[in-house]
PDB file of C-alpha atoms in Angstrom:
ATOM      1  CA  MET G   4     -49.936-157.968  82.665  1.00  0.00           C
ATOM      2  CA  ASN G   5     -46.489-157.015  83.957  1.00  0.00           C
ATOM      3  CA  LYS G   6     -46.030-153.575  85.411  1.00  0.00           C
ATOM      4  CA  LYS G   7     -43.857-151.137  83.503  1.00  0.00           C
ATOM      5  CA  LYS G   8     -40.419-150.717  85.098  1.00  0.00           C
ATOM      6  CA  VAL G   9     -39.333-147.168  85.918  1.00  0.00           C
ATOM      7  CA  SER G  10     -36.009-146.011  87.343  1.00  0.00           C
ATOM      8  CA  ILE G  11     -35.384-142.534  88.744  1.00  0.00           C
ATOM      9  CA  LEU G  12     -31.776-141.357  88.838  1.00  0.00           C
ATOM     10  CA  GLY G  13     -31.700-138.835  91.657  1.00  0.00           C
ATOM     11  CA  CYS G  14     -33.787-139.069  94.819  1.00  0.00           C
ATOM     12  CA  GLY G  15     -33.834-135.435  95.797  1.00  0.00           C
ATOM     13  CA  TRP G  16     -36.772-133.108  96.334  1.00  0.00           C
ATOM     14  CA  THR G  17     -38.406-133.941  92.997  1.00  0.00           C
ATOM     15  CA  GLY G  18     -37.184-137.501  92.484  1.00  0.00           C
ATOM     16  CA  ASN G  19     -38.506-138.675  95.832  1.00  0.00           C
ATOM     17  CA  ALA G  20     -41.912-137.073  95.216  1.00  0.00           C
ATOM     18  CA  LEU G  21     -42.048-138.760  91.809  1.00  0.00           C
ATOM     19  CA  TYR G  22     -41.195-142.123  93.372  1.00  0.00           C
ATOM     20  CA  LYS G  23     -44.072-141.795  95.849  1.00  0.00           C
ATOM     21  CA  LYS G  24     -46.479-140.899  93.039  1.00  0.00           C
ATOM     22  CA  LEU G  25     -45.497-143.764  90.725  1.00  0.00           C
ATOM     23  CA  ILE G  26     -44.893-146.635  93.144  1.00  0.00           C
ATOM     24  CA  SER G  27     -48.528-147.784  93.223  1.00  0.00           C
ATOM     25  CA  LYS G  28     -48.685-148.105  89.415  1.00  0.00           C
ATOM     26  CA  TYR G  29     -45.222-149.215  88.326  1.00  0.00           C
ATOM     27  CA  GLU G  30     -42.157-151.110  89.486  1.00  0.00           C
ATOM     28  CA  VAL G  31     -40.048-148.155  90.590  1.00  0.00           C
ATOM     29  CA  ASN G  32     -36.416-147.810  91.609  1.00  0.00           C
ATOM     30  CA  CYS G  33     -35.161-144.461  92.910  1.00  0.00           C
ATOM     31  CA  LEU G  34     -31.423-144.283  93.487  1.00  0.00           C
ATOM     32  CA  CYS G  35     -28.496-141.898  93.725  1.00  0.00           C
ATOM     33  CA  LYS G  36     -25.858-141.420  91.045  1.00  0.00           C
ATOM     34  CA  ASP G  37     -23.606-144.303  92.146  1.00  0.00           C
ATOM     35  CA  ILE G  38     -23.252-145.899  88.719  1.00  0.00           C
ATOM     36  CA  GLU G  39     -21.742-149.223  89.820  1.00  0.00           C
ATOM     37  CA  GLU G  40     -24.121-149.764  92.735  1.00  0.00           C
ATOM     38  CA  ASN G  41     -27.096-148.948  90.525  1.00  0.00           C
ATOM     39  CA  ASP G  42     -25.872-151.432  87.926  1.00  0.00           C
ATOM     40  CA  ARG G  43     -25.835-154.267  90.454  1.00  0.00           C
ATOM     41  CA  CYS G  44     -29.513-153.857  91.324  1.00  0.00           C
ATOM     42  CA  GLY G  45     -30.773-153.892  87.733  1.00  0.00           C
ATOM     43  CA  PHE G  46     -31.398-150.161  87.771  1.00  0.00           C
ATOM     44  CA  TYR G  47     -30.783-149.724  84.036  1.00  0.00           C
ATOM     45  CA  ASP G  48     -32.841-152.696  82.824  1.00  0.00           C
ATOM     46  CA  VAL G  49     -36.087-150.721  82.647  1.00  0.00           C
ATOM     47  CA  ASP G  50     -38.763-149.362  80.332  1.00  0.00           C
ATOM     48  CA  VAL G  51     -38.422-145.765  81.515  1.00  0.00           C
ATOM     49  CA  LEU G  52     -35.474-143.879  83.009  1.00  0.00           C
ATOM     50  CA  VAL G  53     -36.051-140.465  84.571  1.00  0.00           C
ATOM     51  CA  ILE G  54     -32.863-138.448  85.043  1.00  0.00           C
ATOM     52  CA  ALA G  55     -33.461-136.094  87.956  1.00  0.00           C
ATOM     53  CA  ILE G  56     -29.994-135.141  89.160  1.00  0.00           C
ATOM     54  CA  PRO G  57     -28.863-131.492  89.314  1.00  0.00           C
ATOM     55  CA  PRO G  58     -26.438-130.218  86.635  1.00  0.00           C
ATOM     56  CA  LYS G  59     -23.290-129.811  88.711  1.00  0.00           C
ATOM     57  CA  ASN G  60     -19.971-131.485  89.558  1.00  0.00           C
ATOM     58  CA  ASN G  61     -19.492-134.560  87.312  1.00  0.00           C
ATOM     59  CA  TYR G  62     -22.987-134.317  85.790  1.00  0.00           C
ATOM     60  CA  LEU G  63     -22.010-134.898  82.160  1.00  0.00           C
ATOM     61  CA  GLU G  64     -19.798-137.862  83.025  1.00  0.00           C
ATOM     62  CA  VAL G  65     -22.633-139.441  85.020  1.00  0.00           C
ATOM     63  CA  LEU G  66     -24.974-138.940  82.048  1.00  0.00           C
ATOM     64  CA  LYS G  67     -22.489-140.547  79.655  1.00  0.00           C
ATOM     65  CA  GLN G  68     -22.024-143.596  81.886  1.00  0.00           C
ATOM     66  CA  THR G  69     -25.764-143.865  82.465  1.00  0.00           C
ATOM     67  CA  LEU G  70     -26.531-143.810  78.747  1.00  0.00           C
ATOM     68  CA  GLN G  71     -23.865-146.455  78.092  1.00  0.00           C
ATOM     69  CA  LYS G  72     -25.546-148.821  80.550  1.00  0.00           C
ATOM     70  CA  THR G  73     -29.129-148.122  79.494  1.00  0.00           C
ATOM     71  CA  HIS G  74     -30.855-150.175  76.792  1.00  0.00           C
ATOM     72  CA  LYS G  75     -31.387-148.367  73.497  1.00  0.00           C
ATOM     73  CA  ASN G  76     -35.149-148.898  73.651  1.00  0.00           C
ATOM     74  CA  THR G  77     -35.469-147.361  77.128  1.00  0.00           C
ATOM     75  CA  TYR G  78     -37.601-144.223  77.186  1.00  0.00           C
ATOM     76  CA  ILE G  79     -35.488-141.477  78.766  1.00  0.00           C
ATOM     77  CA  ILE G  80     -36.948-138.404  80.452  1.00  0.00           C
ATOM     78  CA  LEU G  81     -34.326-135.757  81.204  1.00  0.00           C
ATOM     79  CA  LEU G  82     -35.191-133.080  83.733  1.00  0.00           C
ATOM     80  CA  SER G  83     -33.369-130.117  82.264  1.00  0.00           C
ATOM     81  CA  SER G  84     -33.767-126.408  82.991  1.00  0.00           C
ATOM     82  CA  ILE G  85     -34.888-123.167  81.357  1.00  0.00           C
ATOM     83  CA  SER G  86     -31.347-121.973  82.123  1.00  0.00           C
ATOM     84  CA  PHE G  87     -30.759-123.536  78.680  1.00  0.00           C
ATOM     85  CA  TYR G  88     -31.940-120.193  77.285  1.00  0.00           C
ATOM     86  CA  LYS G  89     -29.125-118.422  79.139  1.00  0.00           C
ATOM     87  CA  ASN G  90     -26.672-120.705  77.334  1.00  0.00           C
ATOM     88  CA  ARG G  91     -25.608-122.460  80.511  1.00  0.00           C
ATOM     89  CA  THR G  92     -23.012-124.748  78.998  1.00  0.00           C
ATOM     90  CA  ILE G  93     -23.537-127.837  81.153  1.00  0.00           C
ATOM     91  CA  VAL G  94     -27.306-127.793  80.500  1.00  0.00           C
ATOM     92  CA  VAL G  95     -26.883-127.298  76.748  1.00  0.00           C
ATOM     93  CA  ASP G  96     -24.285-130.082  76.536  1.00  0.00           C
ATOM     94  CA  ALA G  97     -26.486-132.472  78.525  1.00  0.00           C
ATOM     95  CA  GLU G  98     -29.414-131.971  76.166  1.00  0.00           C
ATOM     96  CA  LYS G  99     -27.187-132.520  73.132  1.00  0.00           C
ATOM     97  CA  LEU G 100     -25.864-135.724  74.671  1.00  0.00           C
ATOM     98  CA  ILE G 101     -29.353-137.121  75.258  1.00  0.00           C
ATOM     99  CA  GLN G 102     -30.433-136.263  71.721  1.00  0.00           C
ATOM    100  CA  LYS G 103     -27.334-137.903  70.266  1.00  0.00           C
ATOM    101  CA  GLU G 104     -27.261-141.093  72.339  1.00  0.00           C
ATOM    102  CA  SER G 105     -30.946-141.888  72.919  1.00  0.00           C
ATOM    103  CA  SER G 106     -33.485-142.950  70.307  1.00  0.00           C
ATOM    104  CA  LYS G 107     -36.472-142.463  72.656  1.00  0.00           C
ATOM    105  CA  TYR G 108     -36.350-139.412  74.846  1.00  0.00           C
ATOM    106  CA  VAL G 109     -38.164-136.333  76.053  1.00  0.00           C
ATOM    107  CA  ILE G 110     -36.430-133.304  77.562  1.00  0.00           C
ATOM    108  CA  LEU G 111     -38.266-131.191  80.124  1.00  0.00           C
ATOM    109  CA  ARG G 112     -36.890-127.695  80.631  1.00  0.00           C
ATOM    110  CA  LEU G 113     -38.184-126.942  84.093  1.00  0.00           C
ATOM    111  CA  GLY G 114     -38.799-123.475  85.445  1.00  0.00           C
ATOM    112  CA  GLY G 115     -37.879-122.547  88.992  1.00  0.00           C
ATOM    113  CA  LEU G 116     -39.121-125.396  91.189  1.00  0.00           C
ATOM    114  CA  MET G 117     -41.427-124.139  93.907  1.00  0.00           C
ATOM    115  CA  GLY G 118     -44.119-125.282  96.323  1.00  0.00           C
ATOM    116  CA  TYR G 119     -44.368-126.630  99.862  1.00  0.00           C
ATOM    117  CA  ASP G 120     -41.251-125.530 101.795  1.00  0.00           C
ATOM    118  CA  ARG G 121     -39.726-123.822  98.764  1.00  0.00           C
ATOM    119  CA  ILE G 122     -41.223-120.372  99.215  1.00  0.00           C
ATOM    120  CA  SER G 123     -40.404-117.654  96.713  1.00  0.00           C
ATOM    121  CA  GLY G 124     -39.009-114.577  98.482  1.00  0.00           C
ATOM    122  CA  LYS G 125     -38.030-116.427 101.656  1.00  0.00           C
ATOM    123  CA  TYR G 126     -34.337-116.578 100.854  1.00  0.00           C
ATOM    124  CA  THR G 127     -34.050-112.903  99.875  1.00  0.00           C
ATOM    125  CA  ALA G 128     -36.066-111.590 102.838  1.00  0.00           C
ATOM    126  CA  GLY G 129     -34.761-108.199 103.965  1.00  0.00           C
ATOM    127  CA  LYS G 130     -32.338-107.949 101.035  1.00  0.00           C
ATOM    128  CA  THR G 131     -32.228-105.510  98.129  1.00  0.00           C
ATOM    129  CA  LEU G 132     -32.058-106.860  94.572  1.00  0.00           C
ATOM    130  CA  ASP G 133     -31.135-104.887  91.468  1.00  0.00           C
ATOM    131  CA  ASN G 134     -33.978-105.905  89.176  1.00  0.00           C
ATOM    132  CA  ASN G 135     -37.586-107.040  89.413  1.00  0.00           C
ATOM    133  CA  THR G 136     -37.656-110.002  87.042  1.00  0.00           C
ATOM    134  CA  VAL G 137     -40.534-111.900  85.497  1.00  0.00           C
ATOM    135  CA  THR G 138     -41.060-115.257  87.209  1.00  0.00           C
ATOM    136  CA  ASN G 139     -40.951-118.590  85.410  1.00  0.00           C
ATOM    137  CA  TYR G 140     -41.916-120.958  88.214  1.00  0.00           C
ATOM    138  CA  VAL G 141     -43.426-124.421  88.234  1.00  0.00           C
ATOM    139  CA  HIS G 142     -44.939-126.291  91.172  1.00  0.00           C
ATOM    140  CA  ARG G 143     -43.384-129.629  92.061  1.00  0.00           C
ATOM    141  CA  ASP G 144     -46.789-131.339  91.854  1.00  0.00           C
ATOM    142  CA  ASP G 145     -47.031-130.365  88.194  1.00  0.00           C
ATOM    143  CA  VAL G 146     -43.531-131.591  87.384  1.00  0.00           C
ATOM    144  CA  VAL G 147     -44.419-134.973  88.868  1.00  0.00           C
ATOM    145  CA  SER G 148     -47.749-135.114  87.029  1.00  0.00           C
ATOM    146  CA  VAL G 149     -46.221-134.056  83.706  1.00  0.00           C
ATOM    147  CA  ILE G 150     -43.714-136.906  83.995  1.00  0.00           C
ATOM    148  CA  GLU G 151     -46.505-139.338  84.827  1.00  0.00           C
ATOM    149  CA  THR G 152     -48.443-138.138  81.764  1.00  0.00           C
ATOM    150  CA  LEU G 153     -45.429-138.644  79.503  1.00  0.00           C
ATOM    151  CA  ILE G 154     -44.828-142.152  80.843  1.00  0.00           C
ATOM    152  CA  LYS G 155     -48.428-143.021  79.975  1.00  0.00           C
ATOM    153  CA  LYS G 156     -48.422-141.419  76.530  1.00  0.00           C
ATOM    154  CA  GLN G 157     -44.805-142.177  75.547  1.00  0.00           C
ATOM    155  CA  ILE G 158     -44.422-138.981  73.554  1.00  0.00           C
ATOM    156  CA  GLU G 159     -40.960-139.295  72.039  1.00  0.00           C
ATOM    157  CA  ASN G 160     -38.170-137.029  70.854  1.00  0.00           C
ATOM    158  CA  GLU G 161     -39.663-133.761  72.054  1.00  0.00           C
ATOM    159  CA  ILE G 162     -38.439-130.851  74.160  1.00  0.00           C
ATOM    160  CA  PHE G 163     -40.943-129.042  76.388  1.00  0.00           C
ATOM    161  CA  ASP G 164     -40.735-126.014  78.644  1.00  0.00           C
ATOM    162  CA  VAL G 165     -42.542-126.668  81.927  1.00  0.00           C
ATOM    163  CA  VAL G 166     -43.748-123.563  83.782  1.00  0.00           C
ATOM    164  CA  ALA G 167     -47.112-122.572  85.232  1.00  0.00           C
ATOM    165  CA  PRO G 168     -49.311-120.868  82.588  1.00  0.00           C
ATOM    166  CA  ILE G 169     -49.932-117.748  84.702  1.00  0.00           C
ATOM    167  CA  GLN G 170     -46.776-116.082  85.986  1.00  0.00           C
ATOM    168  CA  SER G 171     -46.030-112.906  87.930  1.00  0.00           C
ATOM    169  CA  THR G 172     -43.053-110.743  88.913  1.00  0.00           C
ATOM    170  CA  GLN G 173     -40.615-111.236  91.747  1.00  0.00           C
ATOM    171  CA  LYS G 174     -41.798-108.058  93.439  1.00  0.00           C
ATOM    172  CA  GLU G 175     -45.446-109.114  93.457  1.00  0.00           C
ATOM    173  CA  ILE G 176     -44.923-112.677  94.606  1.00  0.00           C
ATOM    174  CA  PHE G 177     -42.150-111.879  97.111  1.00  0.00           C
ATOM    175  CA  SER G 178     -44.365-109.227  98.711  1.00  0.00           C
ATOM    176  CA  LEU G 179     -47.379-111.547  98.796  1.00  0.00           C
ATOM    177  CA  ASN G 180     -45.380-114.324 100.450  1.00  0.00           C
ATOM    178  CA  ALA G 181     -43.769-111.945 102.948  1.00  0.00           C
ATOM    179  CA  ASN G 182     -47.241-110.951 104.132  1.00  0.00           C
ATOM    180  CA  ARG G 183     -48.475-114.529 104.054  1.00  0.00           C
ATOM    181  CA  PHE G 184     -45.591-116.133 105.945  1.00  0.00           C
ATOM    182  CA  GLY G 185     -44.375-113.233 108.066  1.00  0.00           C
ATOM    183  CA  PHE G 186     -40.849-112.660 106.762  1.00  0.00           C
ATOM    184  CA  GLU G 187     -39.303-109.351 105.661  1.00  0.00           C
ATOM    185  CA  LYS G 188     -40.025-108.026 102.199  1.00  0.00           C
ATOM    186  CA  THR G 189     -37.414-107.938  99.467  1.00  0.00           C
ATOM    187  CA  SER G 190     -36.611-104.519  98.008  1.00  0.00           C
ATOM    188  CA  PHE G 191     -35.761-103.753  94.390  1.00  0.00           C
ATOM    189  CA  LEU G 192     -33.629-100.907  93.034  1.00  0.00           C
ATOM    190  CA  ASP G 193     -35.636-100.994  89.809  1.00  0.00           C
ATOM    191  CA  ASP G 194     -39.319-101.969  90.007  1.00  0.00           C
ATOM    192  CA  ASN G 195     -39.832-102.315  86.250  1.00  0.00           C
ATOM    193  CA  PRO G 196     -40.188-105.998  85.303  1.00  0.00           C
ATOM    194  CA  ILE G 197     -37.503-107.455  83.070  1.00  0.00           C
ATOM    195  CA  GLY G 198     -36.884-110.884  81.598  1.00  0.00           C
ATOM    196  CA  LYS G 199     -38.440-113.312  79.158  1.00  0.00           C
ATOM    197  CA  LYS G 200     -41.671-115.157  79.878  1.00  0.00           C
ATOM    198  CA  ILE G 201     -41.441-118.869  79.083  1.00  0.00           C
ATOM    199  CA  SER G 202     -44.513-120.723  77.786  1.00  0.00           C
ATOM    200  CA  SER G 203     -45.801-124.243  78.421  1.00  0.00           C
ATOM    201  CA  LEU G 204     -48.273-124.008  75.545  1.00  0.00           C
ATOM    202  CA  PRO G 205     -46.474-126.573  73.314  1.00  0.00           C
ATOM    203  CA  LEU G 206     -46.548-129.063  76.217  1.00  0.00           C
ATOM    204  CA  ILE G 207     -50.250-128.434  76.811  1.00  0.00           C
ATOM    205  CA  GLU G 208     -51.131-128.748  73.127  1.00  0.00           C
ATOM    206  CA  LYS G 209     -49.080-131.904  72.543  1.00  0.00           C
ATOM    207  CA  THR G 210     -50.041-133.817  75.698  1.00  0.00           C
ATOM    208  CA  GLY G 211     -53.389-132.342  76.737  1.00  0.00           C
ATOM    209  CA  TYR G 212     -51.959-131.789  80.205  1.00  0.00           C
ATOM    210  CA  LYS G 213     -53.886-129.498  82.565  1.00  0.00           C
ATOM    211  CA  PHE G 214     -51.826-127.779  85.220  1.00  0.00           C
ATOM    212  CA  LYS G 215     -52.821-128.382  88.828  1.00  0.00           C
ATOM    213  CA  LYS G 216     -51.208-125.124  89.907  1.00  0.00           C
ATOM    214  CA  ASN G 217     -52.107-122.784  87.077  1.00  0.00           C
ATOM    215  CA  ASN G 218     -51.139-119.506  88.763  1.00  0.00           C
ATOM    216  CA  VAL G 219     -47.865-118.959  90.623  1.00  0.00           C
ATOM    217  CA  LEU G 220     -49.670-116.752  93.152  1.00  0.00           C
ATOM    218  CA  ASP G 221     -51.598-119.844  94.287  1.00  0.00           C
ATOM    219  CA  PHE G 222     -48.582-122.108  94.872  1.00  0.00           C
ATOM    220  CA  TRP G 223     -48.707-121.743  98.669  1.00  0.00           C
TER     221      TRP G 223
END
């Protein structure tokens, strides 16, 4: 039986980890967003295409060209963002484009990607922030495993939020990590938590997925 062919557009922090996870089970290509170069190596002639490039610069144009070159029966997984809920135009437009142009897709609205060398609180060490917001983080291992689950189950035409089930606040997790890793704590002008908590419950119910990193306080 021939292995399923998977292409990953974007070999950054998440795309590269996904490549390493899938390579033993599928024929996997992981390339940058050079449309013409990708075309020459058969990048678009695949069963599954994972779009894992960040929404910046010529993002929408790259998506349009990618969809034009991809077969209509290719299963497309778009790594989107929960910034959709803040009406970030480029993210909203990208999701609309996928829904319009693809007949087999799933959109994953990822929370803040964390884990390994991405340590929450590290980049604001010693600084003072205005508000203590609710976290909506997801560990990279879970993003990779969710994608693997969707490739296996081929759940089509759905949109899922992907965040760890148990969240926290910036103040709590920044303080914990400052003690754990030895950097300065972040201060907040207002300690009262604000912000909307995102839920992965629809993803869990539809796919049966069990998070590896259930609690954001256990990411590191």
